[in-house]
Amino acid sequence: MFDLSGMTALVTGASGGIGSAIAKALAAQGARLAVSGSNAAKLDAFRDELGGDHVAIACNLSDGAAVDGLVPQAVAALGK
């Protein structure tokens, strides 16, 4: 295992499948996450399941304006 304390990451598709597995692995190693997905309720529940100081940012990846705003929102929530 790695110590990812102090690392921040944005994980898209975090409310299901591969994205949730990646988010769980990063969180277990100490990373602080911004988790993203299109279903806000499911995403909030997943963030709560992770525990810690993670943030959830709903984003529909088929909406270009929403995608353009995703990284700036994550940076604002987590810092660089």
mmCIF file of N, CA and C in Angstrom:
data_model
loop_
_atom_site.group_PDB
_atom_site.id
_atom_site.type_symbol
_atom_site.label_atom_id
_atom_site.label_comp_id
_atom_site.label_asym_id
_atom_site.label_seq_id
_atom_site.Cartn_x
_atom_site.Cartn_y
_atom_site.Cartn_z
ATOM 1 N N MET A 1 0.829 -1.192 0.000
ATOM 2 C CA MET A 1 0.000 0.000 0.000
ATOM 3 C C MET A 1 0.870 1.251 0.000
ATOM 4 N N PHE A 2 0.311 2.303 -0.509
ATOM 5 C CA PHE A 2 0.985 3.594 -0.565
ATOM 6 C C PHE A 2 0.354 4.532 0.458
ATOM 7 N N ASP A 3 1.099 5.507 0.904
ATOM 8 C CA ASP A 3 0.558 6.554 1.756
ATOM 9 C C ASP A 3 0.244 7.736 0.859
ATOM 10 N N LEU A 4 -1.025 7.964 0.641
ATOM 11 C CA LEU A 4 -1.446 9.062 -0.228
ATOM 12 C C LEU A 4 -1.967 10.249 0.574
ATOM 13 N N SER A 5 -1.616 10.304 1.857
ATOM 14 C CA SER A 5 -2.020 11.433 2.693
ATOM 15 C C SER A 5 -1.560 12.725 2.041
ATOM 16 N N GLY A 6 -2.429 13.697 2.011
ATOM 17 C CA GLY A 6 -2.096 14.975 1.404
ATOM 18 C C GLY A 6 -2.391 15.029 -0.085
ATOM 19 N N MET A 7 -2.666 13.880 -0.692
ATOM 20 C CA MET A 7 -3.001 13.849 -2.124
ATOM 21 C C MET A 7 -4.483 14.149 -2.278
ATOM 22 N N THR A 8 -4.811 14.864 -3.336
ATOM 23 C CA THR A 8 -6.213 15.078 -3.688
ATOM 24 C C THR A 8 -6.447 14.492 -5.063
ATOM 25 N N ALA A 9 -7.670 14.041 -5.294
ATOM 26 C CA ALA A 9 -7.998 13.436 -6.585
ATOM 27 C C ALA A 9 -9.458 13.694 -6.914
ATOM 28 N N LEU A 10 -9.727 13.823 -8.198
ATOM 29 C CA LEU A 10 -11.086 13.903 -8.724
ATOM 30 C C LEU A 10 -11.366 12.575 -9.397
ATOM 31 N N VAL A 11 -12.410 11.888 -8.943
ATOM 32 C CA VAL A 11 -12.770 10.591 -9.516
ATOM 33 C C VAL A 11 -14.159 10.716 -10.131
ATOM 34 N N THR A 12 -14.233 10.583 -11.456
ATOM 35 C CA THR A 12 -15.529 10.625 -12.133
ATOM 36 C C THR A 12 -16.111 9.215 -12.173
ATOM 37 N N GLY A 13 -17.419 9.138 -12.303
ATOM 38 C CA GLY A 13 -18.084 7.841 -12.317
ATOM 39 C C GLY A 13 -18.010 7.147 -10.971
ATOM 40 N N ALA A 14 -17.878 7.930 -9.911
ATOM 41 C CA ALA A 14 -17.605 7.373 -8.587
ATOM 42 C C ALA A 14 -18.809 6.708 -7.936
ATOM 43 N N SER A 15 -19.997 6.911 -8.461
ATOM 44 C CA SER A 15 -21.165 6.327 -7.804
ATOM 45 C C SER A 15 -21.449 4.906 -8.268
ATOM 46 N N GLY A 16 -20.570 4.333 -9.075
ATOM 47 C CA GLY A 16 -20.787 2.950 -9.471
ATOM 48 C C GLY A 16 -19.604 2.370 -10.206
ATOM 49 N N GLY A 17 -19.514 1.062 -10.215
ATOM 50 C CA GLY A 17 -18.533 0.343 -11.010
ATOM 51 C C GLY A 17 -17.088 0.653 -10.714
ATOM 52 N N ILE A 18 -16.323 0.824 -11.778
ATOM 53 C CA ILE A 18 -14.881 1.037 -11.670
ATOM 54 C C ILE A 18 -14.567 2.316 -10.899
ATOM 55 N N GLY A 19 -15.323 3.378 -11.134
ATOM 56 C CA GLY A 19 -15.073 4.640 -10.441
ATOM 57 C C GLY A 19 -15.177 4.510 -8.936
ATOM 58 N N SER A 20 -16.166 3.770 -8.448
ATOM 59 C CA SER A 20 -16.306 3.614 -6.997
ATOM 60 C C SER A 20 -15.162 2.785 -6.425
ATOM 61 N N ALA A 21 -14.703 1.783 -7.157
ATOM 62 C CA ALA A 21 -13.569 0.973 -6.692
ATOM 63 C C ALA A 21 -12.302 1.818 -6.607
ATOM 64 N N ILE A 22 -12.095 2.675 -7.598
ATOM 65 C CA ILE A 22 -10.925 3.562 -7.583
ATOM 66 C C ILE A 22 -11.028 4.532 -6.403
ATOM 67 N N ALA A 23 -12.199 5.121 -6.208
ATOM 68 C CA ALA A 23 -12.386 6.073 -5.111
ATOM 69 C C ALA A 23 -12.149 5.401 -3.760
ATOM 70 N N LYS A 24 -12.685 4.202 -3.575
ATOM 71 C CA LYS A 24 -12.490 3.485 -2.308
ATOM 72 C C LYS A 24 -11.013 3.194 -2.062
ATOM 73 N N ALA A 25 -10.303 2.775 -3.098
ATOM 74 C CA ALA A 25 -8.878 2.454 -2.948
ATOM 75 C C ALA A 25 -8.077 3.708 -2.603
ATOM 76 N N LEU A 26 -8.350 4.812 -3.276
ATOM 77 C CA LEU A 26 -7.631 6.059 -2.991
ATOM 78 C C LEU A 26 -7.941 6.567 -1.582
ATOM 79 N N ALA A 27 -9.212 6.521 -1.188
ATOM 80 C CA ALA A 27 -9.600 6.981 0.146
ATOM 81 C C ALA A 27 -8.960 6.107 1.227
ATOM 82 N N ALA A 28 -8.908 4.810 0.986
ATOM 83 C CA ALA A 28 -8.311 3.892 1.963
ATOM 84 C C ALA A 28 -6.831 4.166 2.163
ATOM 85 N N GLN A 29 -6.205 4.768 1.178
ATOM 86 C CA GLN A 29 -4.779 5.069 1.262
ATOM 87 C C GLN A 29 -4.514 6.511 1.708
ATOM 88 N N GLY A 30 -5.572 7.227 2.084
ATOM 89 C CA GLY A 30 -5.399 8.539 2.672
ATOM 90 C C GLY A 30 -5.650 9.735 1.782
ATOM 91 N N ALA A 31 -6.024 9.524 0.527
ATOM 92 C CA ALA A 31 -6.284 10.654 -0.362
ATOM 93 C C ALA A 31 -7.598 11.335 0.004
ATOM 94 N N ARG A 32 -7.668 12.622 -0.221
ATOM 95 C CA ARG A 32 -8.907 13.385 -0.075
ATOM 96 C C ARG A 32 -9.510 13.513 -1.465
ATOM 97 N N LEU A 33 -10.791 13.188 -1.587
ATOM 98 C CA LEU A 33 -11.394 13.063 -2.909
ATOM 99 C C LEU A 33 -12.519 14.046 -3.180
ATOM 100 N N ALA A 34 -12.634 14.391 -4.455
ATOM 101 C CA ALA A 34 -13.855 14.954 -5.015
ATOM 102 C C ALA A 34 -14.402 13.821 -5.873
ATOM 103 N N VAL A 35 -15.568 13.312 -5.502
ATOM 104 C CA VAL A 35 -16.183 12.235 -6.271
ATOM 105 C C VAL A 35 -17.282 12.828 -7.126
ATOM 106 N N SER A 36 -17.366 12.355 -8.349
ATOM 107 C CA SER A 36 -18.327 12.919 -9.283
ATOM 108 C C SER A 36 -19.106 11.823 -9.988
ATOM 109 N N GLY A 37 -20.335 12.154 -10.318
ATOM 110 C CA GLY A 37 -21.224 11.267 -11.065
ATOM 111 C C GLY A 37 -22.466 12.048 -11.429
ATOM 112 N N SER A 38 -23.344 11.440 -12.175
ATOM 113 C CA SER A 38 -24.526 12.172 -12.639
ATOM 114 C C SER A 38 -25.714 12.080 -11.683
ATOM 115 N N ASN A 39 -25.738 11.093 -10.796
ATOM 116 C CA ASN A 39 -26.850 10.910 -9.872
ATOM 117 C C ASN A 39 -26.464 11.489 -8.512
ATOM 118 N N ALA A 40 -26.954 12.693 -8.209
ATOM 119 C CA ALA A 40 -26.540 13.413 -7.004
ATOM 120 C C ALA A 40 -26.862 12.647 -5.723
ATOM 121 N N ALA A 41 -28.043 12.051 -5.634
ATOM 122 C CA ALA A 41 -28.423 11.332 -4.415
ATOM 123 C C ALA A 41 -27.520 10.122 -4.189
ATOM 124 N N LYS A 42 -27.279 9.362 -5.238
ATOM 125 C CA LYS A 42 -26.405 8.187 -5.147
ATOM 126 C C LYS A 42 -24.971 8.615 -4.809
ATOM 127 N N LEU A 43 -24.544 9.704 -5.389
ATOM 128 C CA LEU A 43 -23.200 10.232 -5.158
ATOM 129 C C LEU A 43 -23.023 10.689 -3.711
ATOM 130 N N ASP A 44 -24.016 11.387 -3.174
ATOM 131 C CA ASP A 44 -23.954 11.826 -1.778
ATOM 132 C C ASP A 44 -23.898 10.636 -0.835
ATOM 133 N N ALA A 45 -24.685 9.601 -1.123
ATOM 134 C CA ALA A 45 -24.671 8.398 -0.288
ATOM 135 C C ALA A 45 -23.307 7.716 -0.344
ATOM 136 N N PHE A 46 -22.719 7.675 -1.519
ATOM 137 C CA PHE A 46 -21.394 7.067 -1.662
ATOM 138 C C PHE A 46 -20.349 7.862 -0.891
ATOM 139 N N ARG A 47 -20.392 9.183 -1.001
ATOM 140 C CA ARG A 47 -19.460 10.031 -0.252
ATOM 141 C C ARG A 47 -19.593 9.790 1.245
ATOM 142 N N ASP A 48 -20.826 9.683 1.720
ATOM 143 C CA ASP A 48 -21.052 9.419 3.140
ATOM 144 C C ASP A 48 -20.497 8.051 3.537
ATOM 145 N N GLU A 49 -20.626 7.077 2.655
ATOM 146 C CA GLU A 49 -20.093 5.738 2.897
ATOM 147 C C GLU A 49 -18.565 5.763 3.020
ATOM 148 N N LEU A 50 -17.925 6.610 2.244
ATOM 149 C CA LEU A 50 -16.462 6.721 2.310
ATOM 150 C C LEU A 50 -15.994 7.285 3.648
ATOM 151 N N GLY A 51 -16.825 8.131 4.262
ATOM 152 C CA GLY A 51 -16.411 8.806 5.478
ATOM 153 C C GLY A 51 -15.370 9.857 5.144
ATOM 154 N N GLY A 52 -14.762 10.432 6.125
ATOM 155 C CA GLY A 52 -13.705 11.401 5.868
ATOM 156 C C GLY A 52 -14.221 12.725 5.350
ATOM 157 N N ASP A 53 -13.300 13.487 4.814
ATOM 158 C CA ASP A 53 -13.561 14.858 4.387
ATOM 159 C C ASP A 53 -13.628 14.958 2.867
ATOM 160 N N HIS A 54 -14.366 14.072 2.243
ATOM 161 C CA HIS A 54 -14.485 14.052 0.789
ATOM 162 C C HIS A 54 -15.660 14.930 0.358
ATOM 163 N N VAL A 55 -15.657 15.344 -0.890
ATOM 164 C CA VAL A 55 -16.753 16.157 -1.416
ATOM 165 C C VAL A 55 -17.370 15.455 -2.623
ATOM 166 N N ALA A 56 -18.659 15.697 -2.808
ATOM 167 C CA ALA A 56 -19.384 15.145 -3.952
ATOM 168 C C ALA A 56 -19.768 16.289 -4.878
ATOM 169 N N ILE A 57 -19.517 16.101 -6.172
ATOM 170 C CA ILE A 57 -19.858 17.118 -7.169
ATOM 171 C C ILE A 57 -20.613 16.407 -8.295
ATOM 172 N N ALA A 58 -21.914 16.654 -8.361
ATOM 173 C CA ALA A 58 -22.705 16.051 -9.426
ATOM 174 C C ALA A 58 -22.339 16.697 -10.756
ATOM 175 N N CYS A 59 -22.212 15.869 -11.799
ATOM 176 C CA CYS A 59 -21.857 16.380 -13.115
ATOM 177 C C CYS A 59 -22.345 15.419 -14.185
ATOM 178 N N ASN A 60 -23.059 15.946 -15.148
ATOM 179 C CA ASN A 60 -23.499 15.173 -16.305
ATOM 180 C C ASN A 60 -22.427 15.335 -17.380
ATOM 181 N N LEU A 61 -21.678 14.282 -17.637
ATOM 182 C CA LEU A 61 -20.564 14.380 -18.584
ATOM 183 C C LEU A 61 -20.993 14.589 -20.029
ATOM 184 N N SER A 62 -22.289 14.511 -20.317
ATOM 185 C CA SER A 62 -22.750 14.817 -21.668
ATOM 186 C C SER A 62 -23.060 16.308 -21.831
ATOM 187 N N ASP A 63 -22.913 17.081 -20.761
ATOM 188 C CA ASP A 63 -23.153 18.520 -20.776
ATOM 189 C C ASP A 63 -21.799 19.235 -20.749
ATOM 190 N N GLY A 64 -21.409 19.802 -21.878
ATOM 191 C CA GLY A 64 -20.101 20.436 -22.007
ATOM 192 C C GLY A 64 -19.837 21.512 -20.975
ATOM 193 N N ALA A 65 -20.831 22.333 -20.682
ATOM 194 C CA ALA A 65 -20.645 23.409 -19.695
ATOM 195 C C ALA A 65 -20.409 22.818 -18.304
ATOM 196 N N ALA A 66 -21.117 21.747 -17.980
ATOM 197 C CA ALA A 66 -20.927 21.092 -16.679
ATOM 198 C C ALA A 66 -19.526 20.492 -16.587
ATOM 199 N N VAL A 67 -19.066 19.884 -17.658
ATOM 200 C CA VAL A 67 -17.716 19.305 -17.691
ATOM 201 C C VAL A 67 -16.665 20.404 -17.531
ATOM 202 N N ASP A 68 -16.852 21.521 -18.211
ATOM 203 C CA ASP A 68 -15.905 22.640 -18.102
ATOM 204 C C ASP A 68 -15.795 23.144 -16.666
ATOM 205 N N GLY A 69 -16.880 23.060 -15.915
ATOM 206 C CA GLY A 69 -16.875 23.555 -14.543
ATOM 207 C C GLY A 69 -16.434 22.541 -13.508
ATOM 208 N N LEU A 70 -16.298 21.280 -13.886
ATOM 209 C CA LEU A 70 -16.014 20.223 -12.916
ATOM 210 C C LEU A 70 -14.670 20.398 -12.216
ATOM 211 N N VAL A 71 -13.606 20.557 -12.968
ATOM 212 C CA VAL A 71 -12.278 20.689 -12.349
ATOM 213 C C VAL A 71 -12.190 21.957 -11.495
ATOM 214 N N PRO A 72 -12.661 23.114 -11.987
ATOM 215 C CA PRO A 72 -12.619 24.298 -11.113
ATOM 216 C C PRO A 72 -13.411 24.104 -9.809
ATOM 217 N N GLN A 73 -14.534 23.399 -9.872
ATOM 218 C CA GLN A 73 -15.299 23.127 -8.650
ATOM 219 C C GLN A 73 -14.508 22.237 -7.700
ATOM 220 N N ALA A 74 -13.851 21.231 -8.245
ATOM 221 C CA ALA A 74 -13.043 20.327 -7.411
ATOM 222 C C ALA A 74 -11.883 21.079 -6.773
ATOM 223 N N VAL A 75 -11.210 21.934 -7.539
ATOM 224 C CA VAL A 75 -10.097 22.713 -7.000
ATOM 225 C C VAL A 75 -10.584 23.663 -5.907
ATOM 226 N N ALA A 76 -11.740 24.286 -6.128
ATOM 227 C CA ALA A 76 -12.291 25.192 -5.121
ATOM 228 C C ALA A 76 -12.622 24.440 -3.835
ATOM 229 N N ALA A 77 -13.095 23.215 -3.958
ATOM 230 C CA ALA A 77 -13.482 22.423 -2.776
ATOM 231 C C ALA A 77 -12.278 21.814 -2.065
ATOM 232 N N LEU A 78 -11.279 21.379 -2.815
ATOM 233 C CA LEU A 78 -10.153 20.636 -2.244
ATOM 234 C C LEU A 78 -8.860 21.429 -2.154
ATOM 235 N N GLY A 79 -8.732 22.472 -2.941
ATOM 236 C CA GLY A 79 -7.457 23.159 -3.071
ATOM 237 C C GLY A 79 -6.632 22.438 -4.136
ATOM 238 N N LYS A 80 -5.469 22.966 -4.427
ATOM 239 C CA LYS A 80 -4.635 22.382 -5.490
ATOM 240 C C LYS A 80 -3.888 21.179 -4.976
#
